């Protein structure tokens, strides 16, 4: 074997070793990239899961006499103790939106839009379209018994109403409305409207309504959140 053939052989071996080294480095880079991608996806999944878990639990809004429970499987229940009409007691489904808010769907023919929930610490705010009054809930420890919640608030409302005397002025009508329905955490301003004969309409009732400050701020023409009739004997009709 001459010297030239030996050199060619050594050159071939070096080329093969160089190619093998490049392929090894490429595999290492791909493995590292795959690991980083998997880790990043895992972090996003964990973050989303944590946000979901934070919302799970029971919340109450005593000012509005409403409560809600949100379960880990995306179901839940919403109740409202209505002092005049039949109670609201709805099943619901919920999920987290991409922007960090929560979509809440009440199984209620009267609620035509998807509600939006926003969680800040232990406070859950639920808003909707103009037909929904924004409610602010506070998280409670443990699971809230919603049936008992409705019962307790009806007893409170009944006691409050039974101690009222006859309504003799617009101011008393406004005070009664606020006592029964609350002020939605300061958002509602109760007013009594009059006709040409004064505040007492047809010598029977006072027309009282709640004006939502937030609705006015968002462009509502009237800001009306609730309208009721309060009769001189203290009875109420929506």
PDB file of C-alpha atoms in Angstrom:
ATOM      1  CA  UNK A   1       0.000   0.000   0.000  1.00  0.00           C
ATOM      2  CA  UNK A   2       1.522   3.333  -1.003  1.00  0.00           C
ATOM      3  CA  UNK A   3       1.494   6.578   1.010  1.00  0.00           C
ATOM      4  CA  UNK A   4      -1.141   8.224  -1.165  1.00  0.00           C
ATOM      5  CA  UNK A   5      -3.694   5.480  -0.483  1.00  0.00           C
ATOM      6  CA  UNK A   6      -3.007   5.694   3.265  1.00  0.00           C
ATOM      7  CA  UNK A   7      -3.707   9.480   3.264  1.00  0.00           C
ATOM      8  CA  UNK A   8      -6.951   9.023   1.314  1.00  0.00           C
ATOM      9  CA  UNK A   9      -8.085   6.399   3.813  1.00  0.00           C
ATOM     10  CA  UNK A  10      -7.348   8.618   6.795  1.00  0.00           C
ATOM     11  CA  UNK A  11      -9.210  11.503   5.122  1.00  0.00           C
ATOM     12  CA  UNK A  12     -12.296   9.371   4.636  1.00  0.00           C
ATOM     13  CA  UNK A  13     -12.266   8.317   8.286  1.00  0.00           C
ATOM     14  CA  UNK A  14     -12.043  11.960   9.403  1.00  0.00           C
ATOM     15  CA  UNK A  15     -14.977  12.946   7.178  1.00  0.00           C
ATOM     16  CA  UNK A  16     -17.114  10.132   8.595  1.00  0.00           C
ATOM     17  CA  UNK A  17     -16.254  11.109  12.184  1.00  0.00           C
ATOM     18  CA  UNK A  18     -17.036  14.781  11.421  1.00  0.00           C
ATOM     19  CA  UNK A  19     -20.453  13.928   9.961  1.00  0.00           C
ATOM     20  CA  UNK A  20     -21.256  11.721  12.931  1.00  0.00           C
ATOM     21  CA  UNK A  21     -20.367  14.557  15.305  1.00  0.00           C
ATOM     22  CA  UNK A  22     -22.617  16.981  13.447  1.00  0.00           C
ATOM     23  CA  UNK A  23     -25.529  14.545  13.548  1.00  0.00           C
ATOM     24  CA  UNK A  24     -25.006  13.997  17.295  1.00  0.00           C
ATOM     25  CA  UNK A  25     -25.001  17.736  17.913  1.00  0.00           C
ATOM     26  CA  UNK A  26     -28.176  18.126  15.859  1.00  0.00           C
ATOM     27  CA  UNK A  27     -29.902  15.373  17.839  1.00  0.00           C
ATOM     28  CA  UNK A  28     -28.849  17.022  21.076  1.00  0.00           C
ATOM     29  CA  UNK A  29     -30.239  20.385  19.891  1.00  0.00           C
ATOM     30  CA  UNK A  30     -33.524  18.791  18.818  1.00  0.00           C
ATOM     31  CA  UNK A  31     -33.838  16.963  22.145  1.00  0.00           C
ATOM     32  CA  UNK A  32     -33.187  20.194  24.075  1.00  0.00           C
ATOM     33  CA  UNK A  33     -35.714  22.109  21.953  1.00  0.00           C
ATOM     34  CA  UNK A  34     -38.308  19.360  22.433  1.00  0.00           C
ATOM     35  CA  UNK A  35     -37.731  19.400  26.191  1.00  0.00           C
ATOM     36  CA  UNK A  36     -38.147  23.186  26.348  1.00  0.00           C
ATOM     37  CA  UNK A  37     -41.320  23.036  24.236  1.00  0.00           C
ATOM     38  CA  UNK A  38     -42.779  20.307  26.448  1.00  0.00           C
ATOM     39  CA  UNK A  39     -41.896  22.259  29.575  1.00  0.00           C
ATOM     40  CA  UNK A  40     -43.485  25.436  28.188  1.00  0.00           C
ATOM     41  CA  UNK A  41     -46.693  23.611  27.244  1.00  0.00           C
ATOM     42  CA  UNK A  42     -46.808  22.044  30.700  1.00  0.00           C
ATOM     43  CA  UNK A  43     -46.474  25.473  32.341  1.00  0.00           C
ATOM     44  CA  UNK A  44     -49.345  26.886  30.239  1.00  0.00           C
ATOM     45  CA  UNK A  45     -51.537  23.884  31.082  1.00  0.00           C
ATOM     46  CA  UNK A  46     -50.740  24.147  34.790  1.00  0.00           C
ATOM     47  CA  UNK A  47     -51.450  27.907  34.775  1.00  0.00           C
ATOM     48  CA  UNK A  48     -54.828  27.364  33.118  1.00  0.00           C
ATOM     49  CA  UNK A  49     -55.659  24.549  35.534  1.00  0.00           C
ATOM     50  CA  UNK A  50     -54.761  26.705  38.534  1.00  0.00           C
ATOM     51  CA  UNK A  51     -56.997  29.526  37.273  1.00  0.00           C
ATOM     52  CA  UNK A  52     -59.853  27.046  36.882  1.00  0.00           C
ATOM     53  CA  UNK A  53     -59.329  25.658  40.376  1.00  0.00           C
ATOM     54  CA  UNK A  54     -59.242  29.139  41.926  1.00  0.00           C
ATOM     55  CA  UNK A  55     -62.808  29.826  40.789  1.00  0.00           C
ATOM     56  CA  UNK A  56     -64.254  26.586  42.173  1.00  0.00           C
ATOM     57  CA  UNK A  57     -66.315  27.147  45.323  1.00  0.00           C
ATOM     58  CA  UNK A  58     -69.343  28.983  46.711  1.00  0.00           C
ATOM     59  CA  UNK A  59     -69.976  32.725  46.658  1.00  0.00           C
ATOM     60  CA  UNK A  60     -72.702  34.952  48.090  1.00  0.00           C
ATOM     61  CA  UNK A  61     -73.969  38.492  47.515  1.00  0.00           C
ATOM     62  CA  UNK A  62     -76.103  39.250  50.560  1.00  0.00           C
ATOM     63  CA  UNK A  63     -76.890  42.780  49.379  1.00  0.00           C
ATOM     64  CA  UNK A  64     -78.647  41.335  46.345  1.00  0.00           C
ATOM     65  CA  UNK A  65     -79.767  38.119  48.127  1.00  0.00           C
ATOM     66  CA  UNK A  66     -77.993  35.953  45.562  1.00  0.00           C
ATOM     67  CA  UNK A  67     -75.521  33.074  45.773  1.00  0.00           C
ATOM     68  CA  UNK A  68     -73.652  30.840  43.354  1.00  0.00           C
ATOM     69  CA  UNK A  69     -71.717  27.582  43.505  1.00  0.00           C
ATOM     70  CA  UNK A  70     -69.194  26.640  40.799  1.00  0.00           C
ATOM     71  CA  UNK A  71     -68.030  23.018  40.602  1.00  0.00           C
ATOM     72  CA  UNK A  72     -64.727  21.658  39.303  1.00  0.00           C
ATOM     73  CA  UNK A  73     -66.474  19.776  36.456  1.00  0.00           C
ATOM     74  CA  UNK A  74     -67.725  23.014  34.874  1.00  0.00           C
ATOM     75  CA  UNK A  75     -71.244  22.869  36.307  1.00  0.00           C
ATOM     76  CA  UNK A  76     -72.880  24.939  39.034  1.00  0.00           C
ATOM     77  CA  UNK A  77     -76.005  26.540  40.454  1.00  0.00           C
ATOM     78  CA  UNK A  78     -77.211  30.127  40.900  1.00  0.00           C
ATOM     79  CA  UNK A  79     -79.995  31.256  43.254  1.00  0.00           C
ATOM     80  CA  UNK A  80     -81.694  34.574  44.000  1.00  0.00           C
ATOM     81  CA  UNK A  81     -84.173  35.048  46.860  1.00  0.00           C
ATOM     82  CA  UNK A  82     -86.841  37.197  45.260  1.00  0.00           C
ATOM     83  CA  UNK A  83     -88.919  39.012  47.911  1.00  0.00           C
ATOM     84  CA  UNK A  84     -91.906  39.371  45.571  1.00  0.00           C
ATOM     85  CA  UNK A  85     -91.834  36.883  42.699  1.00  0.00           C
ATOM     86  CA  UNK A  86     -90.768  33.252  42.467  1.00  0.00           C
ATOM     87  CA  UNK A  87     -87.139  32.601  43.374  1.00  0.00           C
ATOM     88  CA  UNK A  88     -84.500  32.240  40.677  1.00  0.00           C
ATOM     89  CA  UNK A  89     -82.898  28.794  40.956  1.00  0.00           C
ATOM     90  CA  UNK A  90     -80.831  27.917  37.879  1.00  0.00           C
ATOM     91  CA  UNK A  91     -78.362  25.234  36.933  1.00  0.00           C
ATOM     92  CA  UNK A  92     -75.371  26.486  34.938  1.00  0.00           C
ATOM     93  CA  UNK A  93     -72.210  25.591  33.070  1.00  0.00           C
ATOM     94  CA  UNK A  94     -68.972  27.570  33.036  1.00  0.00           C
ATOM     95  CA  UNK A  95     -65.500  27.636  31.512  1.00  0.00           C
ATOM     96  CA  UNK A  96     -62.483  29.902  31.418  1.00  0.00           C
ATOM     97  CA  UNK A  97     -62.020  32.261  28.458  1.00  0.00           C
ATOM     98  CA  UNK A  98     -58.665  32.873  26.777  1.00  0.00           C
ATOM     99  CA  UNK A  99     -58.468  36.358  28.331  1.00  0.00           C
ATOM    100  CA  UNK A 100     -58.677  34.990  31.890  1.00  0.00           C
ATOM    101  CA  UNK A 101     -62.370  35.803  32.430  1.00  0.00           C
ATOM    102  CA  UNK A 102     -65.031  33.121  32.847  1.00  0.00           C
ATOM    103  CA  UNK A 103     -68.065  32.411  30.678  1.00  0.00           C
ATOM    104  CA  UNK A 104     -71.140  31.472  32.725  1.00  0.00           C
ATOM    105  CA  UNK A 105     -74.238  30.054  31.010  1.00  0.00           C
ATOM    106  CA  UNK A 106     -77.401  30.016  33.118  1.00  0.00           C
ATOM    107  CA  UNK A 107     -80.065  27.519  32.090  1.00  0.00           C
ATOM    108  CA  UNK A 108     -82.726  30.209  32.260  1.00  0.00           C
ATOM    109  CA  UNK A 109     -84.952  31.377  29.385  1.00  0.00           C
ATOM    110  CA  UNK A 110     -84.978  34.904  30.845  1.00  0.00           C
ATOM    111  CA  UNK A 111     -81.175  35.215  30.658  1.00  0.00           C
ATOM    112  CA  UNK A 112     -80.440  35.526  26.948  1.00  0.00           C
ATOM    113  CA  UNK A 113     -76.716  36.314  27.067  1.00  0.00           C
ATOM    114  CA  UNK A 114     -73.603  34.568  28.336  1.00  0.00           C
ATOM    115  CA  UNK A 115     -72.524  36.120  31.628  1.00  0.00           C
ATOM    116  CA  UNK A 116     -68.927  37.148  32.272  1.00  0.00           C
ATOM    117  CA  UNK A 117     -67.232  36.383  35.571  1.00  0.00           C
ATOM    118  CA  UNK A 118     -64.119  38.172  36.813  1.00  0.00           C
ATOM    119  CA  UNK A 119     -62.244  36.890  39.846  1.00  0.00           C
ATOM    120  CA  UNK A 120     -60.092  39.163  42.003  1.00  0.00           C
ATOM    121  CA  UNK A 121     -58.857  37.463  45.135  1.00  0.00           C
ATOM    122  CA  UNK A 122     -61.982  36.287  46.958  1.00  0.00           C
ATOM    123  CA  UNK A 123     -64.325  38.567  44.997  1.00  0.00           C
ATOM    124  CA  UNK A 124     -66.274  37.362  41.962  1.00  0.00           C
ATOM    125  CA  UNK A 125     -68.033  39.949  39.784  1.00  0.00           C
ATOM    126  CA  UNK A 126     -70.623  38.712  37.301  1.00  0.00           C
ATOM    127  CA  UNK A 127     -71.854  41.006  34.553  1.00  0.00           C
ATOM    128  CA  UNK A 128     -73.996  40.630  31.442  1.00  0.00           C
ATOM    129  CA  UNK A 129     -76.053  42.682  29.017  1.00  0.00           C
ATOM    130  CA  UNK A 130     -78.520  45.419  29.931  1.00  0.00           C
ATOM    131  CA  UNK A 131     -81.026  42.862  31.257  1.00  0.00           C
ATOM    132  CA  UNK A 132     -78.601  41.620  33.924  1.00  0.00           C
ATOM    133  CA  UNK A 133     -77.691  43.581  37.043  1.00  0.00           C
ATOM    134  CA  UNK A 134     -73.981  43.304  37.796  1.00  0.00           C
ATOM    135  CA  UNK A 135     -73.501  41.323  41.006  1.00  0.00           C
ATOM    136  CA  UNK A 136     -70.471  41.184  43.297  1.00  0.00           C
ATOM    137  CA  UNK A 137     -69.993  37.968  45.272  1.00  0.00           C
ATOM    138  CA  UNK A 138     -67.637  37.072  48.115  1.00  0.00           C
ATOM    139  CA  UNK A 139     -66.212  33.566  48.407  1.00  0.00           C
ATOM    140  CA  UNK A 140     -67.228  31.590  51.488  1.00  0.00           C
ATOM    141  CA  UNK A 141     -65.432  28.798  53.301  1.00  0.00           C
ATOM    142  CA  UNK A 142     -66.663  25.353  52.370  1.00  0.00           C
ATOM    143  CA  UNK A 143     -69.755  24.471  50.341  1.00  0.00           C
ATOM    144  CA  UNK A 144     -72.742  26.797  50.692  1.00  0.00           C
ATOM    145  CA  UNK A 145     -76.157  25.165  51.223  1.00  0.00           C
ATOM    146  CA  UNK A 146     -78.121  27.089  48.591  1.00  0.00           C
ATOM    147  CA  UNK A 147     -81.517  25.768  49.714  1.00  0.00           C
ATOM    148  CA  UNK A 148     -80.855  27.022  53.243  1.00  0.00           C
ATOM    149  CA  UNK A 149     -79.558  30.307  51.816  1.00  0.00           C
ATOM    150  CA  UNK A 150     -82.879  30.912  50.057  1.00  0.00           C
ATOM    151  CA  UNK A 151     -84.848  29.970  53.157  1.00  0.00           C
ATOM    152  CA  UNK A 152     -82.804  32.194  55.464  1.00  0.00           C
ATOM    153  CA  UNK A 153     -83.153  35.235  53.222  1.00  0.00           C
ATOM    154  CA  UNK A 154     -86.892  34.788  52.868  1.00  0.00           C
ATOM    155  CA  UNK A 155     -87.249  34.731  56.642  1.00  0.00           C
ATOM    156  CA  UNK A 156     -85.172  37.925  56.903  1.00  0.00           C
ATOM    157  CA  UNK A 157     -87.244  39.650  54.240  1.00  0.00           C
ATOM    158  CA  UNK A 158     -90.528  38.553  55.829  1.00  0.00           C
ATOM    159  CA  UNK A 159     -89.434  39.834  59.245  1.00  0.00           C
ATOM    160  CA  UNK A 160     -88.297  43.123  57.758  1.00  0.00           C
ATOM    161  CA  UNK A 161     -91.552  43.631  55.838  1.00  0.00           C
ATOM    162  CA  UNK A 162     -93.827  42.667  58.718  1.00  0.00           C
ATOM    163  CA  UNK A 163     -92.318  45.325  60.969  1.00  0.00           C
ATOM    164  CA  UNK A 164     -93.056  48.096  58.477  1.00  0.00           C
ATOM    165  CA  UNK A 165     -95.889  50.520  59.098  1.00  0.00           C
ATOM    166  CA  UNK A 166     -98.103  51.896  56.356  1.00  0.00           C
ATOM    167  CA  UNK A 167     -96.201  53.891  53.740  1.00  0.00           C
ATOM    168  CA  UNK A 168     -97.161  57.541  53.995  1.00  0.00           C
ATOM    169  CA  UNK A 169     -94.549  59.318  51.883  1.00  0.00           C
ATOM    170  CA  UNK A 170     -92.161  58.985  48.961  1.00  0.00           C
ATOM    171  CA  UNK A 171     -89.199  58.867  51.356  1.00  0.00           C
ATOM    172  CA  UNK A 172     -90.724  55.920  53.220  1.00  0.00           C
ATOM    173  CA  UNK A 173     -91.347  54.143  49.912  1.00  0.00           C
ATOM    174  CA  UNK A 174     -87.711  54.612  48.883  1.00  0.00           C
ATOM    175  CA  UNK A 175     -86.499  53.411  52.290  1.00  0.00           C
ATOM    176  CA  UNK A 176     -88.626  50.263  52.033  1.00  0.00           C
ATOM    177  CA  UNK A 177     -87.394  49.509  48.519  1.00  0.00           C
ATOM    178  CA  UNK A 178     -83.785  49.804  49.630  1.00  0.00           C
ATOM    179  CA  UNK A 179     -84.405  47.644  52.707  1.00  0.00           C
ATOM    180  CA  UNK A 180     -85.967  44.856  50.638  1.00  0.00           C
ATOM    181  CA  UNK A 181     -83.791  44.912  47.515  1.00  0.00           C
ATOM    182  CA  UNK A 182     -80.543  46.514  48.707  1.00  0.00           C
ATOM    183  CA  UNK A 183     -78.448  48.876  46.614  1.00  0.00           C
ATOM    184  CA  UNK A 184     -76.277  46.376  44.694  1.00  0.00           C
ATOM    185  CA  UNK A 185     -73.162  47.288  46.668  1.00  0.00           C
ATOM    186  CA  UNK A 186     -73.711  51.016  46.227  1.00  0.00           C
ATOM    187  CA  UNK A 187     -74.396  50.889  42.484  1.00  0.00           C
ATOM    188  CA  UNK A 188     -78.149  51.520  42.735  1.00  0.00           C
ATOM    189  CA  UNK A 189     -79.719  54.853  43.615  1.00  0.00           C
ATOM    190  CA  UNK A 190     -83.394  54.515  44.569  1.00  0.00           C
ATOM    191  CA  UNK A 191     -85.774  57.316  43.518  1.00  0.00           C
ATOM    192  CA  UNK A 192     -89.513  57.862  43.678  1.00  0.00           C
ATOM    193  CA  UNK A 193     -91.186  59.233  40.526  1.00  0.00           C
ATOM    194  CA  UNK A 194     -94.271  61.403  40.515  1.00  0.00           C
ATOM    195  CA  UNK A 195     -97.105  62.282  38.156  1.00  0.00           C
ATOM    196  CA  UNK A 196     -99.036  65.539  37.849  1.00  0.00           C
ATOM    197  CA  UNK A 197    -100.795  64.865  41.160  1.00  0.00           C
ATOM    198  CA  UNK A 198     -97.681  64.202  43.216  1.00  0.00           C
ATOM    199  CA  UNK A 199     -95.823  61.108  44.306  1.00  0.00           C
ATOM    200  CA  UNK A 200     -98.817  58.991  45.318  1.00  0.00           C
ATOM    201  CA  UNK A 201    -100.188  57.538  42.077  1.00  0.00           C
ATOM    202  CA  UNK A 202    -103.974  57.072  41.890  1.00  0.00           C
ATOM    203  CA  UNK A 203    -104.004  57.416  45.682  1.00  0.00           C
ATOM    204  CA  UNK A 204    -102.739  53.823  45.821  1.00  0.00           C
ATOM    205  CA  UNK A 205     -99.001  53.400  45.324  1.00  0.00           C
ATOM    206  CA  UNK A 206     -95.593  55.020  44.937  1.00  0.00           C
ATOM    207  CA  UNK A 207     -93.638  54.299  41.755  1.00  0.00           C
ATOM    208  CA  UNK A 208     -90.048  53.616  42.807  1.00  0.00           C
ATOM    209  CA  UNK A 209     -87.080  52.558  40.711  1.00  0.00           C
ATOM    210  CA  UNK A 210     -83.395  51.785  41.128  1.00  0.00           C
ATOM    211  CA  UNK A 211     -80.988  53.608  38.816  1.00  0.00           C
ATOM    212  CA  UNK A 212     -77.677  51.874  38.143  1.00  0.00           C
ATOM    213  CA  UNK A 213     -74.712  54.235  38.192  1.00  0.00           C
ATOM    214  CA  UNK A 214     -72.555  51.775  36.260  1.00  0.00           C
ATOM    215  CA  UNK A 215     -75.220  51.382  33.547  1.00  0.00           C
ATOM    216  CA  UNK A 216     -75.387  55.153  33.105  1.00  0.00           C
ATOM    217  CA  UNK A 217     -71.600  55.270  32.889  1.00  0.00           C
ATOM    218  CA  UNK A 218     -71.691  52.573  30.198  1.00  0.00           C
ATOM    219  CA  UNK A 219     -74.121  54.573  28.071  1.00  0.00           C
ATOM    220  CA  UNK A 220     -77.588  53.485  29.235  1.00  0.00           C
ATOM    221  CA  UNK A 221     -80.222  56.144  28.600  1.00  0.00           C
ATOM    222  CA  UNK A 222     -82.102  55.610  31.858  1.00  0.00           C
ATOM    223  CA  UNK A 223     -79.914  53.255  33.889  1.00  0.00           C
ATOM    224  CA  UNK A 224     -83.043  51.534  35.206  1.00  0.00           C
ATOM    225  CA  UNK A 225     -82.135  48.398  37.143  1.00  0.00           C
ATOM    226  CA  UNK A 226     -85.497  47.690  38.803  1.00  0.00           C
ATOM    227  CA  UNK A 227     -88.958  49.299  38.829  1.00  0.00           C
ATOM    228  CA  UNK A 228     -91.555  48.586  41.531  1.00  0.00           C
ATOM    229  CA  UNK A 229     -94.830  49.802  42.964  1.00  0.00           C
ATOM    230  CA  UNK A 230     -95.013  50.246  46.713  1.00  0.00           C
ATOM    231  CA  UNK A 231     -98.557  50.463  48.010  1.00  0.00           C
ATOM    232  CA  UNK A 232     -99.642  52.434  51.052  1.00  0.00           C
ATOM    233  CA  UNK A 233    -100.133  49.240  53.044  1.00  0.00           C
ATOM    234  CA  UNK A 234     -96.455  48.341  52.512  1.00  0.00           C
ATOM    235  CA  UNK A 235     -97.012  45.674  49.858  1.00  0.00           C
ATOM    236  CA  UNK A 236     -94.751  45.599  46.819  1.00  0.00           C
ATOM    237  CA  UNK A 237     -95.359  44.715  43.176  1.00  0.00           C
ATOM    238  CA  UNK A 238     -92.754  44.668  40.405  1.00  0.00           C
TER     239      UNK A 238
END
